Coordinates of N, CA and C in Angstrom, one line a residue:
X13 N 21.9 47.0 102.0 CA 23.0 46.1 102.1 C 22.6 44.7 102.1
X14 N 21.5 44.4 102.7 CA 21.0 43.0 102.6 C 20.7 42.6 101.2
X15 N 20.2 43.5 100.4 CA 19.9 43.3 99.1 C 21.2 42.8 98.3
X16 N 22.3 43.5 98.5 CA 23.5 43.1 97.8 C 24.0 41.7 98.2
X17 N 23.9 41.4 99.5 CA 24.3 40.0 99.9 C 23.4 39.0 99.4
X18 N 22.1 39.2 99.3 CA 21.2 38.2 98.7 C 21.5 38.0 97.3
X19 N 21.8 39.1 96.5 CA 22.1 39.0 95.1 C 23.4 38.2 95.0
X20 N 24.4 38.4 95.8 CA 25.7 37.7 95.8 C 25.5 36.3 96.1
X21 N 24.6 36.0 97.1 CA 24.4 34.6 97.4 C 23.7 33.9 96.3
X22 N 22.7 34.5 95.7 CA 22.0 33.8 94.6 C 22.9 33.6 93.4
X23 N 23.8 34.5 93.2 CA 24.8 34.3 92.1 C 25.7 33.1 92.4
X24 N 26.1 33.0 93.7 CA 26.9 31.9 94.1 C 26.1 30.6 94.0
X25 N 24.9 30.6 94.4 CA 24.0 29.5 94.3 C 23.8 29.0 92.9
X26 N 23.6 29.9 92.0 CA 23.4 29.6 90.6 C 24.7 29.0 90.0
X27 N 25.8 29.5 90.4 CA 27.1 29.0 89.9 C 27.3 27.6 90.4
X28 N 27.1 27.4 91.7 CA 27.3 26.0 92.3 C 26.3 25.0 91.7
X29 N 25.1 25.5 91.4 CA 24.1 24.6 90.8 C 24.5 24.2 89.4
X30 N 25.1 25.2 88.7 CA 25.5 25.0 87.3 C 26.7 24.0 87.3
X31 N 27.6 24.2 88.3 CA 28.8 23.3 88.3 C 28.3 21.8 88.7
X32 N 27.3 21.8 89.6 CA 26.8 20.4 90.0 C 26.1 19.8 88.8
X33 N 25.4 20.5 88.0 CA 24.7 20.0 86.8 C 25.7 19.6 85.7
X34 N 26.8 20.4 85.6 CA 27.9 20.0 84.7 C 28.5 18.7 85.0
X35 N 28.7 18.5 86.3 CA 29.3 17.2 86.7 C 28.4 16.0 86.7
X36 N 27.2 16.2 87.3 CA 26.3 15.1 87.4 C 25.2 15.0 86.3
X37 N 24.9 16.1 85.7 CA 23.9 16.0 84.6 C 22.5 16.5 85.1
X38 N 21.6 16.5 84.3 CA 20.2 16.9 84.6 C 19.5 15.8 85.4
X39 N 18.4 16.2 86.0 CA 17.6 15.2 86.8 C 17.3 13.9 86.1
X40 N 16.8 13.9 84.8 CA 16.5 12.6 84.1 C 17.7 11.8 83.9
X41 N 18.9 12.4 83.7 CA 20.1 11.7 83.5 C 20.5 11.0 84.9
X42 N 20.3 11.8 86.0 CA 20.6 11.2 87.3 C 19.7 10.0 87.6
X43 N 18.5 10.2 87.3 CA 17.5 9.1 87.6 C 17.9 7.8 86.8
X44 N 18.3 8.0 85.5 CA 18.7 6.9 84.7 C 20.0 6.3 85.2
X45 N 20.9 7.1 85.7 CA 22.2 6.6 86.3 C 21.9 5.8 87.5
X46 N 21.1 6.3 88.4 CA 20.8 5.6 89.7 C 20.0 4.3 89.3
X47 N 19.1 4.3 88.4 CA 18.4 3.0 88.0 C 19.4 2.0 87.4
X48 N 20.4 2.5 86.6 CA 21.4 1.6 86.1 C 22.3 1.0 87.2
X49 N 22.6 1.8 88.2 CA 23.4 1.3 89.3 C 22.6 0.2 90.1
X50 N 21.3 0.5 90.3 CA 20.4 -0.5 91.0 C 20.3 -1.8 90.2
X51 N 20.2 -1.7 88.9 CA 20.1 -2.9 88.0 C 21.5 -3.7 88.1
X52 N 22.6 -3.0 88.0 CA 23.9 -3.6 88.1 C 24.1 -4.3 89.5
X53 N 23.6 -3.6 90.6 CA 23.7 -4.2 91.9 C 22.8 -5.4 92.0
X54 N 21.6 -5.4 91.5 CA 20.8 -6.6 91.5 C 21.4 -7.7 90.7
X55 N 21.9 -7.4 89.5 CA 22.6 -8.4 88.7 C 23.8 -9.0 89.4
X56 N 24.6 -8.1 90.1 CA 25.7 -8.6 90.8 C 25.4 -9.5 91.9
X57 N 24.3 -9.2 92.7 CA 23.9 -10.1 93.8 C 23.4 -11.4 93.2
X58 N 22.7 -11.4 92.1 CA 22.2 -12.7 91.5 C 23.4 -13.5 91.0
X59 N 24.3 -12.8 90.4 CA 25.4 -13.5 89.7 C 26.4 -14.1 90.8
X60 N 26.5 -13.4 91.9 CA 27.4 -13.9 92.9 C 26.8 -14.9 93.8
X61 N 25.7 -15.4 93.5 CA 25.1 -16.5 94.3 C 25.9 -17.8 94.2
X62 N 26.5 -18.0 93.1 CA 27.3 -19.2 92.8 C 28.7 -19.1 93.5
X63 N 29.7 -19.3 92.7 CA 31.1 -19.3 93.2 C 31.6 -17.9 93.2
X64 N 31.6 -17.2 94.3 CA 32.0 -15.8 94.3 C 33.4 -15.5 94.0
X65 N 34.3 -16.3 94.5 CA 35.7 -16.1 94.2 C 36.0 -16.3 92.7
X66 N 35.5 -17.3 92.1 CA 35.8 -17.5 90.7 C 35.2 -16.4 89.8
X67 N 34.0 -15.9 90.1 CA 33.4 -14.9 89.3 C 34.1 -13.6 89.5
X68 N 34.5 -13.2 90.8 CA 35.2 -12.0 91.1 C 36.6 -12.0 90.4
X69 N 37.2 -13.2 90.4 CA 38.5 -13.3 89.7 C 38.4 -13.1 88.2
X70 N 37.3 -13.7 87.7 CA 37.0 -13.5 86.2 C 36.8 -12.0 85.9
X71 N 36.1 -11.3 86.7 CA 35.8 -9.9 86.4 C 37.1 -9.1 86.5
X72 N 37.9 -9.3 87.5 CA 39.2 -8.6 87.7 C 40.1 -8.9 86.5
X73 N 40.2 -10.2 86.2 CA 41.1 -10.6 85.1 C 40.6 -10.0 83.8
X74 N 39.3 -9.9 83.5 CA 38.8 -9.3 82.3 C 39.2 -7.8 82.3
X75 N 39.1 -7.2 83.4 CA 39.4 -5.7 83.4 C 40.9 -5.5 83.2
X76 N 41.7 -6.3 83.8 CA 43.2 -6.2 83.7 C 43.6 -6.5 82.2
X77 N 43.0 -7.6 81.7 CA 43.3 -8.0 80.3 C 42.9 -6.9 79.3
X78 N 41.8 -6.3 79.5 CA 41.3 -5.2 78.6 C 42.2 -4.0 78.8
X79 N 42.5 -3.6 80.0 CA 43.2 -2.3 80.2 C 44.7 -2.4 79.9
X80 N 45.3 -3.5 80.1 CA 46.7 -3.7 79.9 C 47.1 -4.3 78.6
X81 N 46.2 -5.1 78.0 CA 46.6 -5.7 76.7 C 45.8 -5.3 75.6
X82 N 44.5 -5.4 75.7 CA 43.6 -5.2 74.5 C 43.5 -3.7 74.1
X83 N 43.3 -2.8 75.1 CA 43.2 -1.4 74.8 C 44.5 -0.8 74.1
X84 N 45.7 -1.1 74.6 CA 46.8 -0.6 73.8 C 46.9 -1.2 72.4
X85 N 46.5 -2.5 72.3 CA 46.6 -3.1 71.0 C 45.6 -2.5 70.0
X86 N 44.4 -2.3 70.3 CA 43.5 -1.7 69.3 C 43.6 -0.2 69.2
X87 N 44.2 0.5 70.2 CA 44.5 1.9 70.1 C 45.6 2.1 69.1
X88 N 46.7 1.2 69.2 CA 47.8 1.3 68.3 C 47.3 1.0 66.9
X89 N 46.5 -0.1 66.7 CA 46.0 -0.4 65.4 C 45.2 0.7 64.8
X90 N 44.4 1.4 65.6 CA 43.6 2.5 65.1 C 44.5 3.7 64.7
X91 N 45.5 4.0 65.5 CA 46.5 5.1 65.1 C 47.2 4.8 63.8
X92 N 47.6 3.5 63.7 CA 48.3 3.2 62.4 C 47.3 3.3 61.2
X93 N 46.1 2.9 61.4 CA 45.1 3.1 60.4 C 44.8 4.5 60.0
X94 N 44.8 5.4 61.0 CA 44.5 6.8 60.8 C 45.8 7.4 60.1
X95 N 46.9 7.0 60.5 CA 48.2 7.6 59.8 C 48.3 7.1 58.4
X96 N 47.9 5.9 58.1 CA 48.0 5.4 56.8 C 47.0 6.0 55.9
X97 N 45.9 6.5 56.4 CA 44.8 7.1 55.6 C 45.3 8.5 55.2
X98 N 46.2 9.1 55.9 CA 46.7 10.5 55.5 C 45.6 11.5 55.6
X99 N 45.4 12.2 54.5 CA 44.4 13.3 54.6 C 43.0 12.8 54.4
X100 N 42.8 11.6 54.1 CA 41.5 11.0 54.0 C 41.0 10.2 55.2
X101 N 41.0 10.9 56.3 CA 40.7 10.3 57.6 C 39.3 9.8 57.7
X102 N 38.4 10.4 57.0 CA 37.0 10.0 57.0 C 36.8 8.6 56.5
X103 N 37.7 8.1 55.7 CA 37.7 6.7 55.2 C 38.0 5.7 56.3
X104 N 38.6 6.1 57.3 CA 38.9 5.1 58.4 C 37.7 4.5 59.0
X105 N 36.6 5.2 59.1 CA 35.4 4.7 59.7 C 34.8 3.5 58.9
X106 N 35.1 3.4 57.6 CA 34.7 2.2 56.9 C 35.4 0.9 57.3
X107 N 36.4 1.1 58.0 CA 37.1 -0.1 58.6 C 36.8 -0.2 60.1
X108 N 36.7 1.0 60.8 CA 36.4 1.0 62.2 C 35.1 0.3 62.6
X109 N 34.0 0.7 61.9 CA 32.7 0.2 62.3 C 32.6 -1.3 62.2
X110 N 32.9 -1.9 61.0 CA 32.8 -3.4 61.0 C 33.7 -4.1 62.0
X111 N 34.9 -3.5 62.2 CA 35.8 -4.1 63.1 C 35.3 -4.1 64.6
X112 N 34.7 -2.9 64.9 CA 34.1 -2.8 66.3 C 32.9 -3.7 66.5
X113 N 32.0 -3.8 65.4 CA 30.9 -4.7 65.5 C 31.3 -6.2 65.6
X114 N 32.3 -6.5 64.8 CA 32.8 -7.9 64.8 C 33.5 -8.2 66.1
X115 N 34.2 -7.3 66.7 CA 34.8 -7.5 68.0 C 33.8 -7.6 69.1
X116 N 32.8 -6.8 69.0 CA 31.7 -6.9 70.0 C 31.0 -8.3 69.9
X117 N 30.7 -8.8 68.7 CA 30.1 -10.1 68.6 C 31.1 -11.2 69.1
X118 N 32.4 -11.0 68.8 CA 33.4 -12.0 69.3 C 33.4 -12.0 70.9
X119 N 33.3 -10.8 71.5 CA 33.3 -10.7 72.9 C 32.1 -11.4 73.5
X120 N 30.9 -11.2 72.9 CA 29.7 -11.7 73.5 C 29.6 -13.2 73.3
X121 N 30.0 -13.7 72.2 CA 29.9 -15.1 71.8 C 31.2 -15.9 71.9
X122 N 32.2 -15.4 72.6 CA 33.5 -16.0 72.6 C 33.5 -17.4 73.1
X123 N 32.8 -17.7 74.2 CA 32.9 -19.1 74.7 C 32.3 -20.1 73.6
X124 N 31.2 -19.7 72.9 CA 30.6 -20.6 71.9 C 31.5 -20.6 70.6
X125 N 32.1 -19.5 70.3 CA 32.9 -19.5 69.1 C 34.1 -20.4 69.2
X126 N 34.7 -20.3 70.4 CA 35.9 -21.2 70.7 C 35.5 -22.6 71.0
X127 N 34.3 -22.9 71.3 CA 33.8 -24.2 71.6 C 34.1 -24.7 73.0
X128 N 34.5 -23.8 73.9 CA 34.8 -24.2 75.3 C 33.6 -24.6 76.1
X129 N 32.5 -24.2 75.8 CA 31.3 -24.5 76.6 C 30.2 -25.3 75.8
X130 N 30.6 -26.0 74.8 CA 29.7 -26.6 73.9 C 28.9 -27.7 74.6
X131 N 29.5 -28.4 75.5 CA 28.8 -29.4 76.3 C 27.7 -28.8 77.2
X132 N 28.2 -27.8 78.0 CA 27.2 -27.1 78.9 C 26.1 -26.4 78.1
X133 N 26.4 -25.8 77.0 CA 25.4 -25.2 76.2 C 24.4 -26.2 75.6
X134 N 24.9 -27.3 75.1 CA 24.0 -28.3 74.6 C 23.1 -28.9 75.7
X135 N 23.7 -29.1 76.9 CA 22.9 -29.6 78.0 C 21.9 -28.6 78.5
X136 N 22.2 -27.3 78.5 CA 21.2 -26.3 79.0 C 20.2 -26.0 78.0
X137 N 20.5 -26.0 76.7 CA 19.5 -25.5 75.7 C 19.0 -26.6 74.9
X138 N 19.7 -27.7 74.8 CA 19.3 -28.8 73.9 C 19.7 -28.5 72.4
X139 N 20.4 -27.5 72.2 CA 20.9 -27.1 70.9 C 22.4 -27.4 70.7
X140 N 22.8 -27.6 69.5 CA 24.2 -27.8 69.2 C 25.0 -26.5 69.2
X141 N 26.2 -26.5 69.7 CA 27.0 -25.3 69.6 C 27.9 -25.3 68.4
X142 N 27.8 -26.2 67.5 CA 28.6 -26.3 66.3 C 28.3 -25.1 65.4
X143 N 29.3 -24.6 64.7 CA 29.1 -23.6 63.7 C 29.1 -22.2 64.1
X144 N 29.3 -21.9 65.4 CA 29.4 -20.5 65.8 C 30.6 -19.8 65.2
X145 N 31.7 -20.4 65.2 CA 32.9 -19.8 64.6 C 32.7 -19.5 63.1
X146 N 32.1 -20.4 62.4 CA 31.9 -20.2 61.0 C 30.9 -19.1 60.8
X147 N 29.8 -19.0 61.6 CA 28.8 -18.0 61.4 C 29.4 -16.6 61.8
X148 N 30.3 -16.6 62.8 CA 30.9 -15.3 63.2 C 31.8 -14.8 62.1
X149 N 32.6 -15.7 61.5 CA 33.5 -15.3 60.4 C 32.7 -14.9 59.2
X150 N 31.6 -15.5 58.9 CA 30.7 -15.1 57.7 C 30.1 -13.7 58.0
X151 N 29.6 -13.5 59.2 CA 29.1 -12.2 59.6 C 30.1 -11.1 59.5
X152 N 31.3 -11.4 60.0 CA 32.4 -10.5 59.9 C 32.7 -10.1 58.4
X153 N 32.7 -11.1 57.5 CA 33.0 -10.9 56.1 C 31.8 -10.0 55.5
X154 N 30.6 -10.3 55.9 CA 29.5 -9.5 55.4 C 29.6 -8.1 55.9
X155 N 29.9 -7.9 57.2 CA 30.1 -6.5 57.7 C 31.2 -5.7 56.9
X156 N 32.3 -6.3 56.7 CA 33.4 -5.6 56.0 C 33.0 -5.5 54.5
X157 N 32.3 -6.5 53.9 CA 31.9 -6.4 52.5 C 30.9 -5.2 52.3
X158 N 29.9 -5.2 53.3 CA 28.9 -4.1 53.2 C 29.5 -2.8 53.4
X159 N 30.5 -2.7 54.2 CA 31.2 -1.4 54.4 C 31.9 -1.0 53.2
X160 N 32.6 -2.0 52.5 CA 33.3 -1.7 51.2 C 32.3 -1.2 50.2
X161 N 31.2 -1.9 50.1 CA 30.2 -1.5 49.1 C 29.7 -0.1 49.3
X162 N 29.4 0.2 50.6 CA 29.0 1.6 51.0 C 30.0 2.6 50.7
X163 N 31.3 2.3 50.9 CA 32.4 3.2 50.6 C 32.4 3.5 49.1
X164 N 32.3 2.4 48.2 CA 32.4 2.6 46.8 C 31.2 3.4 46.3
X165 N 30.0 3.2 46.8 CA 28.8 3.9 46.4 C 29.0 5.4 46.7
X166 N 29.4 5.7 48.0 CA 29.6 7.1 48.4 C 30.8 7.7 47.6
X167 N 31.8 7.0 47.3 CA 32.9 7.6 46.5 C 32.5 7.9 45.1
X168 N 31.7 7.1 44.5 CA 31.2 7.4 43.2 C 30.2 8.6 43.2
X169 N 29.4 8.7 44.2 CA 28.5 9.8 44.3 C 29.3 11.1 44.4
X170 N 30.3 11.1 45.2 CA 31.2 12.3 45.3 C 31.9 12.6 44.0
X171 N 32.2 11.5 43.2 CA 32.9 11.7 42.0 C 32.1 12.3 40.9
X172 N 30.7 12.2 40.9 CA 29.8 12.7 39.9 C 29.4 14.1 40.2
X173 N 29.6 14.6 41.4 CA 29.2 15.9 41.8 C 30.2 16.9 41.2
X174 N 29.7 18.0 40.5 CA 30.7 19.0 40.0 C 31.2 19.8 41.2
X175 N 32.5 19.9 41.2 CA 33.2 20.7 42.2 C 33.4 22.1 41.7
X176 N 32.8 23.0 42.4 CA 32.9 24.4 42.0 C 34.1 25.1 42.6
X177 N 35.1 25.4 41.8 CA 36.3 26.1 42.4 C 36.5 27.4 41.6
X178 N 36.9 28.4 42.3 CA 37.2 29.6 41.7 C 38.5 29.6 41.0
X179 N 38.5 29.9 39.8 CA 39.8 30.0 39.0 C 40.5 31.3 39.3
X180 N 41.8 31.1 39.5 CA 42.6 32.3 39.7 C 43.5 32.5 38.5
X181 N 43.4 33.6 37.9 CA 44.2 33.8 36.7 C 45.5 34.3 37.2
X182 N 46.6 33.9 36.5 CA 47.9 34.4 36.9 C 48.0 35.9 36.8
X183 N 48.7 36.5 37.7 CA 48.9 37.9 37.7 C 50.3 38.2 37.2
X184 N 50.5 39.1 36.3 CA 51.8 39.4 35.7 C 52.5 40.3 36.8
X185 N 53.8 40.2 36.7 CA 54.6 41.0 37.7 C 54.4 42.5 37.5
X186 N 54.1 43.1 38.5 CA 53.9 44.6 38.5 C 52.5 45.0 38.1
X187 N 51.6 44.1 37.6 CA 50.3 44.4 37.2 C 49.4 44.3 38.4
X188 N 48.4 45.3 38.5 CA 47.5 45.2 39.7 C 46.6 44.0 39.5
X189 N 46.1 43.4 40.6 CA 45.2 42.3 40.6 C 43.9 42.8 40.0
X190 N 43.2 41.8 39.3 CA 41.9 42.2 38.7 C 40.9 42.7 39.8
X191 N 40.1 43.7 39.5 CA 39.2 44.3 40.5 C 37.9 43.5 40.4
X192 N 37.1 43.6 41.5 CA 35.9 42.9 41.6 C 34.8 43.5 40.7
X193 N 34.9 44.8 40.4 CA 33.8 45.4 39.6 C 34.1 45.3 38.1
X194 N 35.1 44.7 37.7 CA 35.4 44.4 36.3 C 36.0 45.4 35.6

């Protein structure tokens, strides 16, 4: 009888371990997760050395702006793009990737692109902040242009491949379909 209960316990233990791994991940993933939390905590402590209220307000405002304004906007734009593509949904990625990269660059360099911190930037680095908007626009054009070239090249390659389709011969009314052995 003790053998049965041990077996039952070990089965329960394996199930609970499997559930825990499914939720948390494997040990290397957990270690990486804890290290990233530690790094974020350190960065937060260092960042909040200055004006804590202003920085906290900026973070909350950025989260609210993203969740309530930006996410619905780009999700709607993506849905419209997918709907307009129809049955050629794989083509949507040729617009998604450059748009995402351009948006990420805009997010990272927004203060310099808009020119809001040009005096502080010049004072801290000794470099001019002029031209960031122009460079960002040129890089965005290059990203979309490269994506268009890649699309055309891949479309032409697909166009030169012979497509093997089985021909079906029309069957006359009442005649049996052709047999496989000829």
